[in-house]
Each structure stands twice: as C-alpha cells, then as structure tokens.
Amino acid sequence: MAVHGTRGRSGKRPTLEEVAARAGVGRGTVSRVINGSPRVSDATRAAVEAAVAELGYVPNTAARALAANRTDAIALVVPEPETRFFAEPYFSDMLRGVGAALSDTEMQLLLIFAGSDRERRRLAQYLAAHRVDGVLLVSVHADDPLPDLLSQLEIPAVISGRRSAEETLPSVDSDNYGGGRAAVEHLLGRGCRTIAHIAGRLDVFGAQRRIDGYRDALRDAGRGVDEDLIITGDFTEEGGRRAMKELLARRPTLDAVFAGSDVMAAGARQVLREAGRRTPDDVALVGYDDSAIARHMDPPLTSVRQPIEDMGRAMLDLLLDEIADRRPAVSRGLDKRQLVLPATLVERASS
C-alpha cells in the first residue's frame, strides 16, 4: 500500500477518523481494511485504500498501539469453571468462531477463566491495568458483576447472550424464543401430548426465553401449560439426569421431552433407557445447540441449531468496531449492536 508524506487537514499526521471521513465509511471499517479482514467489499476496500494513500496515513501496528495506548490483545472471558468449558461443545464452537475471525487481524487472543471469586478478583485487577483492548464475555448470568466492571473501566466489551431484555452492552445472541417454540411445535406435529421441558439455569436470559417459546407454542396449540412439566437443570449431563428422573416421577406417562441443551438431553436419554423407555417410540426427545453430541447419540438427536461459530465471528466484529470507536456504547445508542441470529430445528431420529 502506497504511503505519502502529506498531512491531514490539521497539519498533523492523518488520523483514522480522517481516513474514514475521506472514504465515507466508519472507523471500524477502516480498521478492518487496515488489518486485512476479508469481511469488506471490494469497493469499500478500494475507497479506504485510496483515502489512506491520499492522506498518507501510516498503518503501522506498533505505532498505532503506542499512540492509542493499545495492547493489540483481546480477552475471551469465561465466567465458568474450566471443567464446564471443556465438557460443553458450546464453548469450543464459540472459541473456534472467534479464532477464525481473529486470524484476519494482527491481534492476540487470551483465554481467561473466571469461575470462582478468587479468579474474578484477579481478573478485575488484570483488566484495571488495561492490559487488553477489549473483552468478549461468554456465558453471562444475570447477577454476574463482570459486565458492570467492564463498563466502569470503560473497556470495550461484547457479550454472548443478553442478561435481560434491557441489555445495555453490545451483544450477540441466537433466537432462543424462536428455537424453543420450534422444538415444541415439532413435537406437537409428531402427535406428542405430554411435553416436558428441562430448562437451563434461570439466571441465564436465553434459558428464560426458551421457556417462553415452550409455553407459547403449547398455548397457541390450545394446550394448557403444566408447570410441573418444567424442571430447571444446569446445562450439565448430570443436571439432565436429575431432571429426567424427577419428570418420570411426576408424570410417568409423558411422551416427549425438550431439553435446553444437547448435554442435558444426553443425561435425560440415559435415564429414559434405564427406565426402559424407547426413544422415540415411547418418549420423543429434542435437544438444543446441535452440537457433535446430538449427531453421535443413539438415536441421533433432533436439536435446535444455534449458529455458535457465526456468533463468535459476529462478536469479534462488533468488538473491533467498539475498539476502533472507543466511545461508550450508551453514548452512541445500541442500534445494530444487539444482534440476534436465527435458530433452526435440525430433525433426526430421536423425535
């Protein structure tokens, strides 16, 4: 890319803002072009490169980092125990998506676990020292103090899954309501009459929305909602086992189960088999996530697919925009910063 000796309008070195203004694009787009991201149209790339050449902007990573107090590193923070991270495909798929998007840049990725109070305190000290340019926060619970800490420190951050309908931080989520509804509508269409739900933790907004979809699908089909058929799990296999045992004790004649994750569905499947219930002949089973677990179960599991890798890539793109802009999200408004990607049902033999 050609570099000339001209100065910006102020007589000083041209800035990223001046390049963006000259090219007619946002700062985030300029940053992507400079970092070599392929997620920019050819026309936009040409406009940015022309503006860079005309203004003499120098895209030097080290100089930019020093001038802007940048570290050229971002953190993927998981406020969960390491055991859960390695046990659930959701996290590895998210990491894969983030890593694929980050490979287009010159930034480094740090993976940080913060599942205990001690780890959270240590993370708070680390972040307060501004050792990263931004944070991707996954698996956020309603009472998690980390999002508020990031806001207080004015560190650019994007979270996977809103904490509530009034989320203030930029976020990327899947359509949990639509996914839950699709699962139940599928089971109703198969003729199932007593459909139970093993929900995820209720301090996770996505789990709440899946329950909403479950309830509304039943109501719209003219079925009553039996609250005894809803049991909260914890997104673990053992949680699925416990919930399934309790459901069979409450409603021995149930003929379908919608589990809020494939991992919990796997636990439920074990209990059904131990109880002599055939899947799907006696009890149809639907999971959530469409992970490798769903494909390898016996029989293969019908599951609601979250585009988890796409979510990871979208989170990284949003974060790069936040880092390039640097203004707090609340001062810009959150239009286009609360992304909800579609969830789709993948039918297999379990239902």
PDB file of C-alpha atoms in Angstrom, residues 72-77 95 98-99 102 107-111 136 316:
ATOM      1  CA  ASP A  72      -3.333  -5.390  20.359  1.00  0.00           C
ATOM      2  CA  ALA A  73      -4.761  -8.142  22.546  1.00  0.00           C
ATOM      3  CA  ILE A  74      -8.307  -9.086  23.458  1.00  0.00           C
ATOM      4  CA  ALA A  75      -9.566 -11.435  26.157  1.00  0.00           C
ATOM      5  CA  LEU A  76     -12.192 -14.138  25.815  1.00  0.00           C
ATOM      6  CA  VAL A  77     -13.505 -14.350  29.372  1.00  0.00           C
ATOM      7  CA  LEU A  95     -13.786 -20.173  20.531  1.00  0.00           C
ATOM      8  CA  VAL A  98     -13.707 -16.076  17.442  1.00  0.00           C
ATOM      9  CA  GLY A  99     -10.385 -17.577  16.431  1.00  0.00           C
ATOM     10  CA  LEU A 102      -9.296 -13.019  14.718  1.00  0.00           C
ATOM     11  CA  MET A 107      -4.403  -9.106  17.451  1.00  0.00           C
ATOM     12  CA  GLN A 108      -3.723 -11.768  20.063  1.00  0.00           C
ATOM     13  CA  LEU A 109      -6.394 -13.729  21.933  1.00  0.00           C
ATOM     14  CA  LEU A 110      -6.197 -14.502  25.647  1.00  0.00           C
ATOM     15  CA  LEU A 111      -8.491 -17.150  27.131  1.00  0.00           C
ATOM     16  CA  LEU A 136     -15.505 -10.970  24.760  1.00  0.00           C
ATOM     17  CA  LEU A 316     -15.361 -10.315  17.298  1.00  0.00           C
TER      18      LEU A 316
END
